Structure formats: C-alpha cells, structure tokens
Amino acid sequence: KAGVTQTPRYLIKTRGQQVTLSCSPISGHRSVSWYQQTPGQGLQFLFEYFSETQRNKGNFPGRFSGRQFSNSRSEMNVSTLELGDSALYLCASSLQGRKSYEQYFGPGTRLTVT
Amino acid sequence: SQQGEEDPQALSIQEGENATMNCSYKTSINNLQWYRQNSGRGLVHLILIRSNEREKHSGRLRVTLDTSKKSSSLLITASRAADTASYFCARYSQGGSEKLVFGKGTKLTVNP
C-alpha cells in the first residue's frame, strides 16, 4: 500500500498570503489528522476529519481551516499568514480514527513565511 | 501543552550499544505509541502498546509499559548509525477527542 502523501513538500510564502496544503491518506483510511511541528511548541494537533466532517479541533485560531473530500483526501488552509506559522505541517491517516488505531504520518510540508 | 515527557532529551551513544528512552504521562491511557522522526521529516510509527500489555517487541525494539507508574520505555538494541533520529511517545488525549498528544522527544545520536 502506498503511504500518506503530502503536497507540496516545501513552500515559501509572504506574510498576509494564504496557503493550501494537501494530504492523501493511505487507501482505506477514513480519518485524517493534521499537526503542526515547531521547535518551540513541538507537535501540536490542529484538527481531525472523518467522513468529510471535522470531528476534533485543536487550539488554533480560525485562520487555520481544513476540509475532507469524499475520497478521504484532505486539505488544510491557512489564511493571512504570520511569521509564526512557519513550521512543518504533518498529516496523519488512521483506519477509523479511534483511539485503538495507529496513526500513519506523511513526510510533511515545510512552510516558510517571510 | 505537551502531556507526555520523554527522558532524556538527548542521548549520544556508540554503534552497537543499547539505547533506552523513557516516557511518562499523567492520565489513563488506552494505548501508547512510539514514533521516530529523522531530521525534519515525517514521523514513522514504530510500536503501539495497549494498556493491558506490559512488553512488546519489534525487531531490535522493545517497549515496556507500566501503567501503575504511568511510564513507558523504548529500548533499541545493538544500535546503528541509521537509528539516529528523534523518538517520540504519544498517547490519545482523554475524553472524546482522538488527537494524539506528543512529548518533546528524545534526540538520539548513534556515532559510528
């Protein structure tokens, strides 16, 4: 089975712009979660989608949003970028997103905001 | 905020030696997972150990879980330079949310 894929792998944006990141989960996985990783805050949960519905949300401002399509692919959007949004954004997929299941991560998208 | 803590924060050993990393957490768990991350890349799932398990093996990896002490350890035997990476423990948060809560990680360096 192919793993979780994320596009693009690297992105450079300017403050005030918006960005859309994409994630394709492992075939058959219905749950997709997004995490932000920074040196200062470590790995932090952004949100989780299951069957096209946002099921869980972390403590991030409304500038961070996401969606999931019927084929389980997911996108996250960050509007009005700030310098502090520079981070590695990781997507993870899980069979059903229940607590008994492992999450499998993609390679991440490295976002740099200048 | 991080609710799992790995110890030590950094570990440097020689190839062939064993590496032990510890993880502590504060609340009850269904399971605990260990991940590896090579520099600046995605996380690789290593092992999931359930709350009713005490020990689990996968190749050169051995994970133990002590729910009474709310702690887990990851042992890598006969380490290799390719094991150089950061290692994280993660558990699901309490309540209905299925978000994974990660510790700050242990940065392991294996010197050839």
mmCIF file of C-alpha atoms in Angstrom:
data_model
loop_
_atom_site.group_PDB
_atom_site.id
_atom_site.type_symbol
_atom_site.label_atom_id
_atom_site.label_comp_id
_atom_site.label_asym_id
_atom_site.label_seq_id
_atom_site.Cartn_x
_atom_site.Cartn_y
_atom_site.Cartn_z
ATOM 1 C CA LYS A 1 0.000 0.000 0.000
ATOM 2 C CA ALA A 2 1.188 3.493 -0.743
ATOM 3 C CA GLY A 3 1.812 5.640 2.304
ATOM 4 C CA VAL A 4 0.426 9.016 3.214
ATOM 5 C CA THR A 5 1.410 11.632 0.676
ATOM 6 C CA GLN A 6 1.560 15.374 1.167
ATOM 7 C CA THR A 7 1.959 18.132 -1.372
ATOM 8 C CA PRO A 8 3.788 20.348 -1.754
ATOM 9 C CA ARG A 9 6.823 19.277 0.243
ATOM 10 C CA TYR A 10 8.230 22.781 0.554
ATOM 11 C CA LEU A 11 6.565 26.159 0.350
ATOM 12 C CA ILE A 12 7.689 29.735 0.823
ATOM 13 C CA LYS A 13 5.046 32.392 1.329
ATOM 14 C CA THR A 14 4.903 36.022 2.362
ATOM 15 C CA ARG A 15 3.127 37.403 5.414
ATOM 16 C CA GLY A 16 -0.526 38.095 4.705
ATOM 17 C CA GLN A 17 -0.833 35.491 1.960
ATOM 18 C CA GLN A 18 -2.815 32.309 2.262
ATOM 19 C CA VAL A 19 -1.742 28.742 1.623
ATOM 20 C CA THR A 20 -3.399 25.396 0.942
ATOM 21 C CA LEU A 21 -1.740 22.101 1.790
ATOM 22 C CA SER A 22 -2.910 18.735 0.551
ATOM 23 C CA CYS A 23 -2.873 15.264 2.072
ATOM 24 C CA SER A 24 -3.779 11.903 0.552
ATOM 25 C CA PRO A 25 -4.281 9.195 3.179
ATOM 26 C CA ILE A 26 -3.484 5.523 2.942
ATOM 27 C CA SER A 27 -6.069 3.740 0.841
ATOM 28 C CA GLY A 28 -8.976 2.666 3.021
ATOM 29 C CA HIS A 29 -8.181 5.085 5.834
ATOM 30 C CA ARG A 30 -11.066 7.390 6.614
ATOM 31 C CA SER A 31 -9.577 9.574 9.311
ATOM 32 C CA VAL A 32 -7.105 12.344 8.554
ATOM 33 C CA SER A 33 -5.447 14.473 11.213
ATOM 34 C CA TRP A 34 -3.208 17.493 10.861
ATOM 35 C CA TYR A 35 -0.373 18.515 13.162
ATOM 36 C CA GLN A 36 1.940 21.495 13.310
ATOM 37 C CA GLN A 37 5.528 20.994 14.427
ATOM 38 C CA THR A 38 7.762 23.858 15.501
ATOM 39 C CA PRO A 39 10.998 23.852 17.503
ATOM 40 C CA GLY A 40 9.385 25.838 20.297
ATOM 41 C CA GLN A 41 5.994 24.160 20.663
ATOM 42 C CA GLY A 42 6.760 20.699 19.370
ATOM 43 C CA LEU A 43 3.987 18.660 17.781
ATOM 44 C CA GLN A 44 0.556 20.174 18.176
ATOM 45 C CA PHE A 45 -2.771 18.857 16.965
ATOM 46 C CA LEU A 46 -4.658 21.061 14.524
ATOM 47 C CA PHE A 47 -7.787 19.089 13.578
ATOM 48 C CA GLU A 48 -9.136 15.723 12.541
ATOM 49 C CA TYR A 49 -11.542 14.850 9.768
ATOM 50 C CA PHE A 50 -13.595 11.716 9.410
ATOM 51 C CA SER A 51 -16.057 11.064 6.612
ATOM 52 C CA GLU A 52 -15.857 14.679 5.433
ATOM 53 C CA THR A 53 -16.673 16.050 8.896
ATOM 54 C CA GLN A 54 -14.374 17.842 11.264
ATOM 55 C CA ARG A 55 -14.531 15.713 14.346
ATOM 56 C CA ASN A 56 -11.887 17.273 16.581
ATOM 57 C CA LYS A 57 -10.139 20.608 16.696
ATOM 58 C CA GLY A 58 -7.042 21.844 18.486
ATOM 59 C CA ASN A 59 -6.345 25.263 19.951
ATOM 60 C CA PHE A 60 -5.503 27.189 16.819
ATOM 61 C CA PRO A 61 -7.034 30.431 15.545
ATOM 62 C CA GLY A 62 -9.742 30.472 12.924
ATOM 63 C CA ARG A 63 -7.149 31.291 10.250
ATOM 64 C CA PHE A 64 -6.456 27.568 10.214
ATOM 65 C CA SER A 65 -9.134 25.552 8.496
ATOM 66 C CA GLY A 66 -9.469 22.309 6.661
ATOM 67 C CA ARG A 67 -11.757 20.027 4.779
ATOM 68 C CA GLN A 68 -12.012 16.452 3.660
ATOM 69 C CA PHE A 69 -13.342 15.159 0.385
ATOM 70 C CA SER A 70 -15.413 12.074 -0.321
ATOM 71 C CA ASN A 71 -12.277 10.131 -1.302
ATOM 72 C CA SER A 72 -10.803 10.958 2.154
ATOM 73 C CA ARG A 73 -8.206 13.331 0.728
ATOM 74 C CA SER A 74 -7.841 16.383 2.925
ATOM 75 C CA GLU A 75 -6.693 19.942 2.567
ATOM 76 C CA MET A 76 -5.769 22.494 5.163
ATOM 77 C CA ASN A 77 -5.771 26.209 4.578
ATOM 78 C CA VAL A 78 -4.035 28.966 6.469
ATOM 79 C CA SER A 79 -5.168 32.493 5.701
ATOM 80 C CA THR A 80 -3.395 35.747 6.470
ATOM 81 C CA LEU A 81 -0.082 34.046 7.126
ATOM 82 C CA GLU A 82 2.077 35.192 10.025
ATOM 83 C CA LEU A 83 5.781 34.621 10.582
ATOM 84 C CA GLY A 84 4.921 32.261 13.432
ATOM 85 C CA ASP A 85 3.103 29.946 11.035
ATOM 86 C CA SER A 86 6.464 28.784 9.707
ATOM 87 C CA ALA A 87 6.511 25.123 10.603
ATOM 88 C CA LEU A 88 6.445 21.553 9.417
ATOM 89 C CA TYR A 89 2.831 20.556 8.798
ATOM 90 C CA LEU A 90 2.195 16.869 9.143
ATOM 91 C CA CYS A 91 -0.786 14.902 8.044
ATOM 92 C CA ALA A 92 -1.650 11.512 9.518
ATOM 93 C CA SER A 93 -4.191 8.938 8.489
ATOM 94 C CA SER A 94 -5.836 6.240 10.504
ATOM 95 C CA LEU A 95 -8.209 3.409 9.712
ATOM 96 C CA GLN A 96 -11.083 4.852 11.678
ATOM 97 C CA GLY A 97 -9.517 7.449 13.895
ATOM 98 C CA ARG A 98 -10.492 5.564 17.007
ATOM 99 C CA LYS A 99 -8.111 5.524 19.921
ATOM 100 C CA SER A 100 -7.141 1.911 19.370
ATOM 101 C CA TYR A 101 -5.630 2.572 15.985
ATOM 102 C CA GLU A 102 -2.201 3.713 14.916
ATOM 103 C CA GLN A 103 -1.780 6.941 13.012
ATOM 104 C CA TYR A 104 0.478 6.918 9.972
ATOM 105 C CA PHE A 105 2.211 10.143 9.038
ATOM 106 C CA GLY A 106 3.169 11.677 5.735
ATOM 107 C CA PRO A 107 6.551 13.324 5.046
ATOM 108 C CA GLY A 108 5.202 16.766 5.879
ATOM 109 C CA THR A 109 5.067 20.134 4.177
ATOM 110 C CA ARG A 110 7.736 22.600 5.268
ATOM 111 C CA LEU A 111 6.157 26.061 5.213
ATOM 112 C CA THR A 112 8.344 29.129 5.492
ATOM 113 C CA VAL A 113 6.694 32.510 5.914
ATOM 114 C CA THR A 114 8.856 35.552 5.173
ATOM 115 C CA SER B 1 0.772 21.755 26.035
ATOM 116 C CA GLN B 2 2.719 18.529 25.930
ATOM 117 C CA GLN B 3 1.451 15.929 28.349
ATOM 118 C CA GLY B 4 3.954 13.214 27.658
ATOM 119 C CA GLU B 5 7.548 13.712 28.588
ATOM 120 C CA GLU B 6 10.482 11.807 27.218
ATOM 121 C CA ASP B 7 13.680 11.395 29.123
ATOM 122 C CA PRO B 8 16.490 12.035 28.387
ATOM 123 C CA GLN B 9 16.059 14.952 25.985
ATOM 124 C CA ALA B 10 19.236 13.933 24.194
ATOM 125 C CA LEU B 11 21.269 10.743 24.107
ATOM 126 C CA SER B 12 24.572 10.053 22.374
ATOM 127 C CA ILE B 13 25.940 6.515 22.121
ATOM 128 C CA GLN B 14 28.323 4.415 20.035
ATOM 129 C CA GLU B 15 27.196 1.967 17.394
ATOM 130 C CA GLY B 16 26.474 -1.427 18.889
ATOM 131 C CA GLU B 17 25.378 -0.043 22.242
ATOM 132 C CA ASN B 18 21.823 -0.155 23.517
ATOM 133 C CA ALA B 19 19.714 2.989 23.814
ATOM 134 C CA THR B 20 16.930 3.402 26.330
ATOM 135 C CA MET B 21 14.394 6.200 26.246
ATOM 136 C CA ASN B 22 11.676 6.784 28.796
ATOM 137 C CA CYS B 23 8.268 8.355 28.572
ATOM 138 C CA SER B 24 5.988 9.490 31.378
ATOM 139 C CA TYR B 25 2.390 10.581 31.165
ATOM 140 C CA LYS B 26 -0.197 11.878 33.566
ATOM 141 C CA THR B 27 -3.570 10.372 32.748
ATOM 142 C CA SER B 28 -5.005 6.963 31.975
ATOM 143 C CA ILE B 29 -4.435 5.572 28.501
ATOM 144 C CA ASN B 30 -5.901 3.083 26.046
ATOM 145 C CA ASN B 31 -2.550 2.648 24.409
ATOM 146 C CA LEU B 32 0.753 4.379 23.920
ATOM 147 C CA GLN B 33 2.593 4.756 20.656
ATOM 148 C CA TRP B 34 6.225 5.357 19.792
ATOM 149 C CA TYR B 35 7.335 7.220 16.693
ATOM 150 C CA ARG B 36 10.672 8.009 15.088
ATOM 151 C CA GLN B 37 11.448 11.163 13.155
ATOM 152 C CA ASN B 38 14.531 11.637 11.060
ATOM 153 C CA SER B 39 15.722 15.214 10.880
ATOM 154 C CA GLY B 40 12.917 17.459 9.649
ATOM 155 C CA ARG B 41 10.920 14.659 8.087
ATOM 156 C CA GLY B 42 7.688 12.799 8.767
ATOM 157 C CA LEU B 43 7.071 10.527 11.729
ATOM 158 C CA VAL B 44 7.418 6.784 11.339
ATOM 159 C CA HIS B 45 5.196 4.624 13.524
ATOM 160 C CA LEU B 46 7.280 2.127 15.497
ATOM 161 C CA ILE B 47 5.117 0.354 18.039
ATOM 162 C CA LEU B 48 1.705 0.621 19.669
ATOM 163 C CA ILE B 49 1.407 -0.958 23.107
ATOM 164 C CA ARG B 50 -2.023 -1.371 24.663
ATOM 165 C CA SER B 51 -2.782 -0.648 28.283
ATOM 166 C CA ASN B 52 -3.209 -4.364 29.068
ATOM 167 C CA GLU B 53 0.210 -5.216 27.636
ATOM 168 C CA ARG B 54 3.445 -4.994 29.598
ATOM 169 C CA GLU B 55 6.008 -5.587 26.895
ATOM 170 C CA LYS B 56 6.155 -5.653 23.135
ATOM 171 C CA HIS B 57 8.949 -6.422 20.674
ATOM 172 C CA SER B 58 9.565 -5.464 17.078
ATOM 173 C CA GLY B 59 12.938 -6.418 15.650
ATOM 174 C CA ARG B 60 15.580 -4.592 17.679
ATOM 175 C CA LEU B 61 12.933 -2.561 19.500
ATOM 176 C CA ARG B 62 11.487 -3.438 22.867
ATOM 177 C CA VAL B 63 8.789 -1.347 24.515
ATOM 178 C CA THR B 64 7.616 -1.765 28.075
ATOM 179 C CA LEU B 65 4.621 -0.189 29.740
ATOM 180 C CA ASP B 66 3.976 0.269 33.445
ATOM 181 C CA THR B 67 0.516 1.728 33.878
ATOM 182 C CA SER B 68 0.880 1.907 37.668
ATOM 183 C CA LYS B 69 3.826 4.264 37.230
ATOM 184 C CA LYS B 70 2.361 5.875 34.112
ATOM 185 C CA SER B 71 5.576 5.285 32.242
ATOM 186 C CA SER B 72 6.913 3.503 29.194
ATOM 187 C CA SER B 73 10.361 2.805 27.867
ATOM 188 C CA LEU B 74 11.756 2.164 24.410
ATOM 189 C CA LEU B 75 14.900 0.074 24.131
ATOM 190 C CA ILE B 76 16.862 -0.107 20.900
ATOM 191 C CA THR B 77 19.380 -2.920 20.995
ATOM 192 C CA ALA B 78 22.627 -3.069 19.011
ATOM 193 C CA SER B 79 22.123 0.461 17.724
ATOM 194 C CA ARG B 80 23.227 1.567 14.272
ATOM 195 C CA ALA B 81 24.115 4.961 12.847
ATOM 196 C CA ALA B 82 20.828 4.795 10.906
ATOM 197 C CA ASP B 83 18.956 4.836 14.230
ATOM 198 C CA THR B 84 19.997 8.468 14.680
ATOM 199 C CA ALA B 85 16.683 10.315 14.955
ATOM 200 C CA SER B 86 14.248 11.849 17.410
ATOM 201 C CA TYR B 87 11.934 9.470 19.196
ATOM 202 C CA PHE B 88 8.512 10.465 20.484
ATOM 203 C CA CYS B 89 5.935 8.779 22.619
ATOM 204 C CA ALA B 90 2.324 9.699 22.011
ATOM 205 C CA ARG B 91 -0.997 8.926 23.591
ATOM 206 C CA TYR B 92 -4.555 9.841 22.786
ATOM 207 C CA SER B 93 -5.999 12.652 24.843
ATOM 208 C CA GLN B 94 -8.729 11.910 27.324
ATOM 209 C CA GLY B 95 -12.385 12.269 26.566
ATOM 210 C CA GLY B 96 -13.946 12.124 23.148
ATOM 211 C CA SER B 97 -11.097 13.694 21.208
ATOM 212 C CA GLU B 98 -8.935 11.367 19.172
ATOM 213 C CA LYS B 99 -5.987 13.708 18.991
ATOM 214 C CA LEU B 100 -2.538 12.364 19.713
ATOM 215 C CA VAL B 101 -0.578 14.185 22.397
ATOM 216 C CA PHE B 102 3.171 14.042 21.899
ATOM 217 C CA GLY B 103 6.057 14.530 24.243
ATOM 218 C CA LYS B 104 9.028 16.711 23.358
ATOM 219 C CA GLY B 105 11.027 13.724 22.178
ATOM 220 C CA THR B 106 14.445 12.239 22.774
ATOM 221 C CA LYS B 107 17.117 13.105 20.248
ATOM 222 C CA LEU B 108 19.278 10.028 19.756
ATOM 223 C CA THR B 109 22.687 10.221 18.103
ATOM 224 C CA VAL B 110 24.465 6.990 17.283
ATOM 225 C CA ASN B 111 28.109 7.557 16.486
ATOM 226 C CA PRO B 112 29.808 5.174 14.035
#
